[in-house]
Coordinates of C-alpha atoms in Angstrom, one line a residue:
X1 CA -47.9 95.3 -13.5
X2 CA -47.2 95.6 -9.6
X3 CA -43.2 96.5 -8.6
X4 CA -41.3 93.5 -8.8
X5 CA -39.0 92.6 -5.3
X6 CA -36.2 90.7 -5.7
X7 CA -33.4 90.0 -3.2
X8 CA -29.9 89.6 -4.7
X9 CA -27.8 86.5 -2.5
X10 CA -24.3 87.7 -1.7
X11 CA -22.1 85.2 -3.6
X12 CA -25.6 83.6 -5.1
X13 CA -23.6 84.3 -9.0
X14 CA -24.0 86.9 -11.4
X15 CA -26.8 89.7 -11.5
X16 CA -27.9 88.8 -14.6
X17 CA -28.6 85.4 -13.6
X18 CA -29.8 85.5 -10.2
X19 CA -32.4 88.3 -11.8
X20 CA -33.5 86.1 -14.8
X21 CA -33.5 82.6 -12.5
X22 CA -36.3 85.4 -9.9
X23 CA -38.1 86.3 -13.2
X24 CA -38.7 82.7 -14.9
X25 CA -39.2 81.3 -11.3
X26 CA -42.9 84.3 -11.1
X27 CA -43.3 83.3 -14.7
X28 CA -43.3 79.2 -14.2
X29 CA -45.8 80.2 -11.0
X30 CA -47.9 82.2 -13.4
X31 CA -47.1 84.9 -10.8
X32 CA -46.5 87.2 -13.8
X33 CA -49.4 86.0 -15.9
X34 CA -49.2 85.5 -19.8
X35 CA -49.5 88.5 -21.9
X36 CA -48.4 90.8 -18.8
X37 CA -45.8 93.6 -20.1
X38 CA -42.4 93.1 -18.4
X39 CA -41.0 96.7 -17.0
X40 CA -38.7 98.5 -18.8
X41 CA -35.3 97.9 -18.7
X42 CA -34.3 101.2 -17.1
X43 CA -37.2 101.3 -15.0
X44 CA -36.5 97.8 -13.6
X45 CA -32.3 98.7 -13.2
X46 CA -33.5 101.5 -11.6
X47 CA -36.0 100.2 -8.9
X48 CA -33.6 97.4 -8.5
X49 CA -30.1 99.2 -8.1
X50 CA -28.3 97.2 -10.9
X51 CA -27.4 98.5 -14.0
X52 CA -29.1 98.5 -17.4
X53 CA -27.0 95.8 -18.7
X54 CA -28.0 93.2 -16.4
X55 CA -31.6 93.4 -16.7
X56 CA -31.1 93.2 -20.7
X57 CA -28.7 89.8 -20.2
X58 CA -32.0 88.3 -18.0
X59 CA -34.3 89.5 -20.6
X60 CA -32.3 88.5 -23.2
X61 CA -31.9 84.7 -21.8
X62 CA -35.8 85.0 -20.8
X63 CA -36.7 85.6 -24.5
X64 CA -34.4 82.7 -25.6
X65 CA -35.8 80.5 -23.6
X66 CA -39.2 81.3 -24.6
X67 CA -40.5 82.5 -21.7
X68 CA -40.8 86.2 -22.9
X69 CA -40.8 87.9 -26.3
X70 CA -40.0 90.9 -27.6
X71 CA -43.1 93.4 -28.9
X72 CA -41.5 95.9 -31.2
X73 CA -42.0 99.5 -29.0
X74 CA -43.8 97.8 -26.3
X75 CA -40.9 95.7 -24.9
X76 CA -41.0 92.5 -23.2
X77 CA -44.5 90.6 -22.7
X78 CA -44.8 87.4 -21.0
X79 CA -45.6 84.3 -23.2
X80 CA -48.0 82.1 -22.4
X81 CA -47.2 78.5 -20.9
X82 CA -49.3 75.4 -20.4
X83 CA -49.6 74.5 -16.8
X84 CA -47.1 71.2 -15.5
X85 CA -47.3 69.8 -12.1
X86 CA -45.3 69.9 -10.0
X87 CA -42.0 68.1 -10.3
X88 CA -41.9 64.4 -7.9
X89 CA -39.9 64.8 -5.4
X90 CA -37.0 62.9 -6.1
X91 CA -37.0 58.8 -4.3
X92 CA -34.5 57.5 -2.8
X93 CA -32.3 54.3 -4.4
X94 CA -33.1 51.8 -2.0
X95 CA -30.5 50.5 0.0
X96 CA -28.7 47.4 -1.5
X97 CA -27.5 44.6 0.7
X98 CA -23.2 44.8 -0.3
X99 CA -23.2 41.5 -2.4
X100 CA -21.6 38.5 0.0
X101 CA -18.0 38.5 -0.2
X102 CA -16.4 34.6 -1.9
X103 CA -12.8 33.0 -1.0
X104 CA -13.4 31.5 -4.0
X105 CA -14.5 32.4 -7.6
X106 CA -15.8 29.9 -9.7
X107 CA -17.7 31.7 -12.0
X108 CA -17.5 30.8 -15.6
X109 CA -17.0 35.1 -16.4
X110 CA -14.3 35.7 -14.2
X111 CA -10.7 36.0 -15.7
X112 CA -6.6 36.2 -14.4
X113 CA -6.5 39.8 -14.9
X114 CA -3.1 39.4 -13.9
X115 CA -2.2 37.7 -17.2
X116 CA -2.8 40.7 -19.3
X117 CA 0.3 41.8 -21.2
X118 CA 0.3 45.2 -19.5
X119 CA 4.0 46.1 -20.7
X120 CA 3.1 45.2 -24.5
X121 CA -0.3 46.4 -24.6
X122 CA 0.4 50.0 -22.6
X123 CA 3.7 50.3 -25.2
X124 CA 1.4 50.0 -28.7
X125 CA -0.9 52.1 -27.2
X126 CA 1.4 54.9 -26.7
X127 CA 2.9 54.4 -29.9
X128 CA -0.9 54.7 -31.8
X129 CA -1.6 57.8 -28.8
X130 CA 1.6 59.5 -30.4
X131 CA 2.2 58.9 -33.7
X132 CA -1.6 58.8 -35.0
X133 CA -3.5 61.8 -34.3
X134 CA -5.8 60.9 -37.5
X135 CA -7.4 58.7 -35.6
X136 CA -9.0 60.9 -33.7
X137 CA -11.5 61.5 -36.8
X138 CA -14.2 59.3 -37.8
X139 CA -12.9 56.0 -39.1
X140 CA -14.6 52.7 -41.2
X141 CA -18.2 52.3 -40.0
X142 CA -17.2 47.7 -40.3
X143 CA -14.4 48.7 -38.4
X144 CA -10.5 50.4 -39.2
X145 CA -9.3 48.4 -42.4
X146 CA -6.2 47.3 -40.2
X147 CA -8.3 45.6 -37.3
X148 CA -10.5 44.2 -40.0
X149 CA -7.4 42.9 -41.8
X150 CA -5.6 41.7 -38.8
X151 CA -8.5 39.4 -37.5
X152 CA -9.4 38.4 -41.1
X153 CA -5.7 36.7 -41.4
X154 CA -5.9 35.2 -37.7
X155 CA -8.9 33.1 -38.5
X156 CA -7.8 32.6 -41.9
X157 CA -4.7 30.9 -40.2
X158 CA -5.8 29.7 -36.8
X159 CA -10.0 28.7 -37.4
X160 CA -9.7 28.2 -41.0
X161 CA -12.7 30.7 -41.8
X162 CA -12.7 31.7 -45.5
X163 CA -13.4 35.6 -45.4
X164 CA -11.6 38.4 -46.3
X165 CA -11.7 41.6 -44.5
X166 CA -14.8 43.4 -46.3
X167 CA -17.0 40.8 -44.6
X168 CA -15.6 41.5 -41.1
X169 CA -17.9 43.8 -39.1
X170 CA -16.7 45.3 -35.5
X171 CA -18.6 45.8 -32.6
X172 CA -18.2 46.9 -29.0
X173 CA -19.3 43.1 -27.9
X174 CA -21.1 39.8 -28.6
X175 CA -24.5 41.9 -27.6
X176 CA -24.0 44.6 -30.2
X177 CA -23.4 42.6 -33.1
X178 CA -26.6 39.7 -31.8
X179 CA -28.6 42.9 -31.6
X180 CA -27.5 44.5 -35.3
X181 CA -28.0 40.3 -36.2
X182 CA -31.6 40.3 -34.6
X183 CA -32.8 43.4 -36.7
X184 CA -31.7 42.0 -40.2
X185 CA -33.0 38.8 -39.7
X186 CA -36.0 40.3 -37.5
X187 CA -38.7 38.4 -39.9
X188 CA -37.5 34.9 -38.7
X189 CA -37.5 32.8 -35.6
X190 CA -34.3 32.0 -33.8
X191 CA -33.2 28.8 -32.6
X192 CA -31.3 28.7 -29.2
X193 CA -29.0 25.9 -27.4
X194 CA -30.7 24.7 -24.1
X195 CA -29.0 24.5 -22.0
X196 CA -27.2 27.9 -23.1
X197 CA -26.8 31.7 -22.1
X198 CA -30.1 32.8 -21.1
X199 CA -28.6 36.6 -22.2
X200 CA -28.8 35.3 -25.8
X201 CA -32.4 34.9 -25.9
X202 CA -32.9 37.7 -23.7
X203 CA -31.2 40.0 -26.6
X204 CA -33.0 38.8 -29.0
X205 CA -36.4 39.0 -27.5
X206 CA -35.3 42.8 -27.0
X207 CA -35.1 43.2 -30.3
X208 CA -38.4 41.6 -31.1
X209 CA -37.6 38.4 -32.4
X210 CA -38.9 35.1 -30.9
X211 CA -36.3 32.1 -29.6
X212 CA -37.1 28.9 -30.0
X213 CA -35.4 26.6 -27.2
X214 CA -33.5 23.2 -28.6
X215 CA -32.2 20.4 -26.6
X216 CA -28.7 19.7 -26.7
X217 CA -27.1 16.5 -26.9
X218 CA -24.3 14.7 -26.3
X219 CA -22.7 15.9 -29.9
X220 CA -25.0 19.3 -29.5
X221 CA -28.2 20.5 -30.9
X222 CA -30.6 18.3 -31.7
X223 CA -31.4 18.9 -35.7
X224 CA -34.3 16.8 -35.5
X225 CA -35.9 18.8 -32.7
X226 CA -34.5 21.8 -34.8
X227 CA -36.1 20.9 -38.1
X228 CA -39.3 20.7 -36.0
X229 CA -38.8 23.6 -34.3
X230 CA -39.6 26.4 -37.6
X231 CA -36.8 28.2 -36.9
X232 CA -35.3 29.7 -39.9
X233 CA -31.7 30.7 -37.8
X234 CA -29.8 28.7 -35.4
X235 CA -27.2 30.0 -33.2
X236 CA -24.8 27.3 -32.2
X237 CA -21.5 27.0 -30.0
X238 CA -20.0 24.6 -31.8
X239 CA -16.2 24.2 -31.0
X240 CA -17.3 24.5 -27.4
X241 CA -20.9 24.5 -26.1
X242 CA -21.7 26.5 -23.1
X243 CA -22.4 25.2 -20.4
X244 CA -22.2 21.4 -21.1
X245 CA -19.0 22.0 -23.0
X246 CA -19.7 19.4 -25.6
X247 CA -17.6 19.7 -29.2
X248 CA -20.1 19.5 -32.1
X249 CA -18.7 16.3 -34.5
X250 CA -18.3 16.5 -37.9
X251 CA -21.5 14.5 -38.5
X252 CA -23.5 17.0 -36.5
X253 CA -22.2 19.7 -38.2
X254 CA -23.2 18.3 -41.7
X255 CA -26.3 18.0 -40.6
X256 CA -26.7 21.5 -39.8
X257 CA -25.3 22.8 -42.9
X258 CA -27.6 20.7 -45.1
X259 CA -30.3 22.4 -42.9
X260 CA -29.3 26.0 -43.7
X261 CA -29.1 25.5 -46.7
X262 CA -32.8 25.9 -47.6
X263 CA -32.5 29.7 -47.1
X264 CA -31.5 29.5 -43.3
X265 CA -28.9 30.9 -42.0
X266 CA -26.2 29.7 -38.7
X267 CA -24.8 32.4 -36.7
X268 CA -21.7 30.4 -35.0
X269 CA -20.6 32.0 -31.5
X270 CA -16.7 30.2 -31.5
X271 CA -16.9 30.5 -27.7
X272 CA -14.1 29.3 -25.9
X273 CA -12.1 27.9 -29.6
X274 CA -8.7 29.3 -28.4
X275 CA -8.4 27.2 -25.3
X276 CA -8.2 23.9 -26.5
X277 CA -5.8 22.0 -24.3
X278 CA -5.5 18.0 -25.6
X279 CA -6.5 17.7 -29.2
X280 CA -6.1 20.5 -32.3
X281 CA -9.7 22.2 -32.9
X282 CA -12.1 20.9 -35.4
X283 CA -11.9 23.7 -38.1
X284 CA -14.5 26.3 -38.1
X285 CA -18.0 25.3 -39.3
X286 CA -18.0 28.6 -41.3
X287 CA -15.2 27.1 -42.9
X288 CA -17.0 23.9 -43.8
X289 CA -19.8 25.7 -45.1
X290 CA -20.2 26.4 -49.5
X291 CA -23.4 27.8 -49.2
X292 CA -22.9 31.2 -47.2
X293 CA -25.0 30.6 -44.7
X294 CA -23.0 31.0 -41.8
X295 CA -22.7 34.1 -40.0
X296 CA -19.8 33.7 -37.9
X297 CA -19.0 35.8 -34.9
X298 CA -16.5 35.9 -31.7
X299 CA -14.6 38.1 -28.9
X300 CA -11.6 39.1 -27.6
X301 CA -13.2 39.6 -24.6
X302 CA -11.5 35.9 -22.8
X303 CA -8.4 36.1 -25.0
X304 CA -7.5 39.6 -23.9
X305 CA -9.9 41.4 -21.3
X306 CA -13.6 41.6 -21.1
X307 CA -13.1 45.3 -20.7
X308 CA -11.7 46.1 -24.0
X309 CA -15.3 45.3 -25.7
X310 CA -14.3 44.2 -29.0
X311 CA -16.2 41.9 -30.6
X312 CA -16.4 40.5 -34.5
X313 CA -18.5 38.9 -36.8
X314 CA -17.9 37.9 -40.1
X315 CA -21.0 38.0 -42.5
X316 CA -21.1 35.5 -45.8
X317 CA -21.5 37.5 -49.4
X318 CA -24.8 36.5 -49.2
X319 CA -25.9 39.1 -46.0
X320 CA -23.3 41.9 -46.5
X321 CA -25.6 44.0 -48.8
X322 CA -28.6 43.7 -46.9
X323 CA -26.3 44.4 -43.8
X324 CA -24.8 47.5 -45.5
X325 CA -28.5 48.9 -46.7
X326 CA -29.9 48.4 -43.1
X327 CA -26.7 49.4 -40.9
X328 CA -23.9 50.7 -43.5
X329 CA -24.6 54.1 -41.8
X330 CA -24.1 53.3 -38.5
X331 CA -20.7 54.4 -37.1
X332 CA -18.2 51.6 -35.8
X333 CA -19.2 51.6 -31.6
X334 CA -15.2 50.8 -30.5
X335 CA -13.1 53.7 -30.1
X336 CA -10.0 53.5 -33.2
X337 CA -7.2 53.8 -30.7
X338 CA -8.5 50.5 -29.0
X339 CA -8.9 49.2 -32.3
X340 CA -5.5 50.4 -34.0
X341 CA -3.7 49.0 -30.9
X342 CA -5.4 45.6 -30.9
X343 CA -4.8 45.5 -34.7
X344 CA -0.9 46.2 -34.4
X345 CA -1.1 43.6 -31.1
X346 CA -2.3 40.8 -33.8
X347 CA 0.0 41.7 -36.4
X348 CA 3.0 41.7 -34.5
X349 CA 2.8 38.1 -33.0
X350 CA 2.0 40.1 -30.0
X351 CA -1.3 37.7 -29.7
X352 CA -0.2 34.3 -30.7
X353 CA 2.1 34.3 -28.1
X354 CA 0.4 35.9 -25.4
X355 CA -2.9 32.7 -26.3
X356 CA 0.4 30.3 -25.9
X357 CA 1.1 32.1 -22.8
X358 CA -3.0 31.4 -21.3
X359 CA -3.1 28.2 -22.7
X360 CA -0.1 27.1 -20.4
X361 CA -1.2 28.9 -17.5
X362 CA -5.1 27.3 -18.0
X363 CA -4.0 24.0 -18.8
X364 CA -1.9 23.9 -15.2
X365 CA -4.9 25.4 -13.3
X366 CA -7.6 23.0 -15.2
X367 CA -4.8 20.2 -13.9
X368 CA -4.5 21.2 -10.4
X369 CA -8.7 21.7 -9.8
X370 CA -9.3 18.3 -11.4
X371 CA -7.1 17.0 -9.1
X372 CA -7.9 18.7 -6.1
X373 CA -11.9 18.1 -7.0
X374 CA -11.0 14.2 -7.2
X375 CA -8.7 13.7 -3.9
X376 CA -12.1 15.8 -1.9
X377 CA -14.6 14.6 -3.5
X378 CA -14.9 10.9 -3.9
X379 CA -16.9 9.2 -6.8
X380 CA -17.2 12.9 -8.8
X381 CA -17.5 13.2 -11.9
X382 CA -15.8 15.7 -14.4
X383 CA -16.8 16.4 -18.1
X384 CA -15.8 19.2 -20.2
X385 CA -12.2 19.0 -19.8
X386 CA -10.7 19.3 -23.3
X387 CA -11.7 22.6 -24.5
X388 CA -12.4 26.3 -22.3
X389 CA -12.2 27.4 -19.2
X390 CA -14.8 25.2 -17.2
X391 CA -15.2 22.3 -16.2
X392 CA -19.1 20.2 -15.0
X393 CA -18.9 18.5 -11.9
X394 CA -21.3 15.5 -10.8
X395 CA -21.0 14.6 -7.1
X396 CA -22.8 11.8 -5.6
X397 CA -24.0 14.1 -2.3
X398 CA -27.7 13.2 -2.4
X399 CA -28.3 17.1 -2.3
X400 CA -30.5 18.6 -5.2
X401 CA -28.4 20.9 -7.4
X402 CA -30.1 24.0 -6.5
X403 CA -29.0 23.1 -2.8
X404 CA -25.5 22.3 -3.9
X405 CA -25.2 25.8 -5.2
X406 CA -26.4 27.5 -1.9
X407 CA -24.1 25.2 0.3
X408 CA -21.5 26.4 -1.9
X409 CA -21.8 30.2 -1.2
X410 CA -22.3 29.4 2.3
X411 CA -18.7 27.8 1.9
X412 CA -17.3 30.8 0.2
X413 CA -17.2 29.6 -3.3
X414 CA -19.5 31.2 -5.9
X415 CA -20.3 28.9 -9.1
X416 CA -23.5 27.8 -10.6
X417 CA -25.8 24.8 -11.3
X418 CA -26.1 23.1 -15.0
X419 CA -29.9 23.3 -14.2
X420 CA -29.4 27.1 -13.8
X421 CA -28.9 27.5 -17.7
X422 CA -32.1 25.7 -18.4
X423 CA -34.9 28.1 -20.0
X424 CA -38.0 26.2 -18.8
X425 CA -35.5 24.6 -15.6
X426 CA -33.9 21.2 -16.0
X427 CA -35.7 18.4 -17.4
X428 CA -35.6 14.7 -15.2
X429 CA -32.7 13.5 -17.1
X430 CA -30.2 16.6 -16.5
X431 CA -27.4 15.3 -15.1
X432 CA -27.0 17.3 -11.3
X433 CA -23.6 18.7 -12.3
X434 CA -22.6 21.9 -11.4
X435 CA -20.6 24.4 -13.4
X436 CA -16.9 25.2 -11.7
X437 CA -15.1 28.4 -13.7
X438 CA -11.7 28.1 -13.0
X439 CA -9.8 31.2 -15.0
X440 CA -10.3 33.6 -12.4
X441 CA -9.4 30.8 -9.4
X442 CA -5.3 31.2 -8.6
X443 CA -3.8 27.9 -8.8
X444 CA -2.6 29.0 -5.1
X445 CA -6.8 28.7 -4.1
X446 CA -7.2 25.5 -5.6
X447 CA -6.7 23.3 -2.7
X448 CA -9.0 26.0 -0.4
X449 CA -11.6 25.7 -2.7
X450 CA -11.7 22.2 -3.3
X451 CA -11.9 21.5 0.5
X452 CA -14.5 24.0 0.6
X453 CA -16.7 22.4 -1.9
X454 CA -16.3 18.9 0.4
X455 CA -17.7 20.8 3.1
X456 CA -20.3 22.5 1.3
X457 CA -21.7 18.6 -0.2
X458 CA -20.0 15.9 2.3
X459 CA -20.4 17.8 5.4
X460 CA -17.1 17.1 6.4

C-alpha cells in the first residue's frame, strides 16, 4: 500500500485516537480498499514519529470496531464494508412562533402549584432518601407493597372500592396503565364517552384497538346506544364526566353493570371524585359491582401534582392472571423513592388533610368565578358546579362557540369550547357552553378574568 500522511492537531486529543479516527475515516472512503494490508506497526510509528504503542491502541480500536482484523503473521488487513451514503445533512427545527402569552388560565389541566405541601412532602422525602438505601434496588413490578397498601386502604375508606393490595397495579400515569389495558383486552372494541378526552381514544388507537364513540346524556352514557354499539369494554367517568361534568345515577350505573356482565368488562376513570364540594360522592361503581368486571383506575396527578406521574388501577380477580401472564415481567415505571414517599404521605394523614386543605381553597375559588361570571355576564348559564374543578358556561352572545373561544384568547384568557371534545364536532343539539378551568385561576384574577370574558362575548 502507498505511505500513509497524517497530520496530528495540536490539542486535537490523544495520538492513538486522532490516528485511528485518520485511519477509519480512508477506510469508510474505501481510500484504503478491502483486503489491503495495513503497515506494520513499527513501520507506521516510524514514518509517523509516534511511538509503537500508539499505532497498536488505533489498531487495536480499528479491529474492535470491525473495521480491520488481525491475519496471524501478516498483521492488520482491511475488512470489507458495504457502501452507505452519505449521511443528510442535518435540517433545521423550524422556528416556532413563542405560544401567546394569557392573563388568564382557564384551562381545565392547569393546577395551584402553590398549594403543594412542599414542607411535608420535601421532609418524607428526605427521610426515605436517608434512611432507605434498599430502595435503590429493584422493587415489586405492581408497585412497592407499601404504596399498594396505602392506596388500597384509602379507597377502601374514602370510594368504597373492595380490593385489596394484590389487585393494585402502579403506573407512571393514566396513559401507561390505558395502554398496558389496551394490550390485554386488545381483541375487543372499546366504548368511549362523547363528549370526552380525545387523548383516550387516541391511546388506544396507538395500541391497535378500535373506539367506538357513545353519546352522553344528561345521567351519562347512553347504554342503549352502547348495547348497539358492539363494544365489549366501556370506559366511563362516572363520579364526574369530563367535560359536561354530569354524575352518573344509581340507575345508570345498574344499567351498566347488568351490561358487563355478559363477559364485558368497565374500566372506571374516577376523574375529579375527591373534589366534591355540596353533596357526599356516590360510592364507587367498582364497589357496586359483584361480578368483577370493573377495572377501576385513577391519579394523583390533581390531588398532588401532575408532575409526580403516579397513577393506579385496580384489576378485579377475574383479569389479574391474564394481567400477570402478559405484563407480570414488566418492571414498575415510578421510581420507589417517589413511591415510598407518597406511600408514607397517605399513611400518615399527610393526604386526607392536605384533599381537606384543596377542597376549601376550590370551593372559595368555584364561589368567587360563579359569581364574578353571573355579575359580567347577564342571562349565563352554569352547570357542573357540584363535583371538580370546572365549570360549563352558556352565554347568550349570539357568537358560535368556536368564535367564543377565539374572542377569548384575544381577551387574554385561554379555555376551550364543549364542541371542542366532540370526536366527529358537535351535533345541533350541543349546548354552546364553553369549558372555564378554574384550579390554576388565583381567586385574586377572578374579577380580571370575568371582565375579560364580557369583553371577549358582549363587546363591552
Amino acid at each position: 500500500m502507498q505511505s500513509l500522511t497524517i497530520r496530528f492537531a495540536p490539542g486535537g486529543g490523544p495520538l492513538y485516537r486522532q490516528l485511528y479516527a485518520a485511519l477509519r475515516a480512508e477506510i469508510a472512503a474505501q481510500r484504503l480498499s478491502a483486503g489491503e494490508k495495513l503497515p506494520g506497526k513499527r513501520r507506521l510509528a516510524a514514518d509517523l514519529g509516534v511511538s509503537v504503542n500508539t499505532v497498536d491502541a488505533a489498531y487495536g480500536m480499528l479491529a474492535a470496531e470491525g473495521y480491520v482484523e488481525a491475519h496471524a503473521r501478516s498483521g492488520f488487513v482491511v475488512c470489507r464494508l458495504d457502501s452507505l451514503p452519505a449521511p443528510a445533512a442535518p435540517v433545521p427545527a423550524p422556528a416556532e412562533a413563542p405560544p401567546a402569552p394569557f392573563l388568564y388560565d382557564c384551562a381545565t389541566a392547569s393546577i395551584d402549584t402553590t398549594l403543594f405541601p412542599y414542607k411535608t412532602w420535601r421532609r418524607i422525602q428526605q427521610d426515605v432518601l436517608a434512611r432507605a438505601p434498599e430502595f435503590l434496588n429493584h422493587g415489586h413490578r405492581q408497585g412497592d407493597e407499601e404504596l399498594r397498601e396505602a392506596v388500597a386502604t384509602h379507597l377502601r375508606e374514602y370510594r368504597a372500592v373492595r380490593c385489596g393490595a394484590h389487585q393494585v397495579v402502579i403506573g407512571a400515569g393514566i396513559e401507561y396503565l390505558l395502554g398496558m389495558l389496551a394490550r390485554l383486552l386488545c381483541r375487543e372494541t372499546f366504548a368511549v364517552e362523547d363528549p370526552g378526552y380525545a387523548r383516550t381514544a387516541r391511546i388506544l388507537h396507538n395500541n391497535g384497538v378500535r373506539a367506538a364513540f357513545i353519546p352522553v346524556d344528561r345521567r351519562g352514557m347512553d347504554t342503549a346506544a352502547l348495547a348497539a354499539s358492539g363494544a365489549r369494554v366501556a370506559y366511563v367517568t362516572p363520579s364526574h364526566q369530563f367535560p359536561t361534568g354530569v354524575t352518573m345515577p344509581v340507575q345508570r350505573r345498574y344499567e351498566l353493570l347488568r351490561w358487563a356482565e355478559d363477559g364485558r368488562f368497565l374500566i372506571e376513570d374516577d376523574y375529579d371524585s375527591e373534589f366534591r364540594f355540596d353533596t357526599r360522592p356516590l360510592p364507587s361503581l367498582q364497589g357496586m359491582d359483584g361480578a368483577g368486571r370493573v377495572i377501576y383506575i385513577g391519579t394523583f396527578s390533581k390531588s398532588v401534582a401532575p408532575a409526580i406521574r403516579i397513577a393506579y388501577m385496580v384489576l378485579p380477580e377475574t383479569l389479574l392472571g391474564r394481567w400477570r401472564d402478559e405484563f407480570g415481567f414488566y418492571s414498575c415505571t415510578v421510581s420507589r423513592f417517589e413511591q415510598q414517599t407518597l406511600a408514607r404521605f397517605l399513611q400518615g394523614g399527610h393526604f386526607a388533610r392536605h384533599l381537606g386543605r384543596l377542597r376549601v381553597a376550590y370551593r372559595g375559588r368555584r364561589d368567587a368565578l360563579a359569581a364574578a361570571l353571573r355579575a359580567q355576564l347577564p342571562g349565563v348559564r352554569l352547570d357542573g358546579l357540584h363535583t371538580g374543578l370546572h365549570l360549563l358556561a352558556t352565554v347568550p352572545c349570539g357568537l358560535s362557540p368556536a368564535q367564543m373561544e377565539r374572542a377569548a384568547a384575544d381577551n387574554g384568557v385561554r379555555c376551550n369550547a364543549l364542541a371542542d371534545y366532540y370526536a366527529a364536532g358537535a351535533p345541533e343539539n350541543a349546548p354552546p357552553a364553553m369549558v372555564l378551568g378554574y384550579a390554576g385561576l388565583p381567586e385574586a384574577a377572578i374579577p380580571g378574568a370575568a371582565a375579560a370574558l364580557r369583553r371577549a362575548w358582549l363587546g363591552d
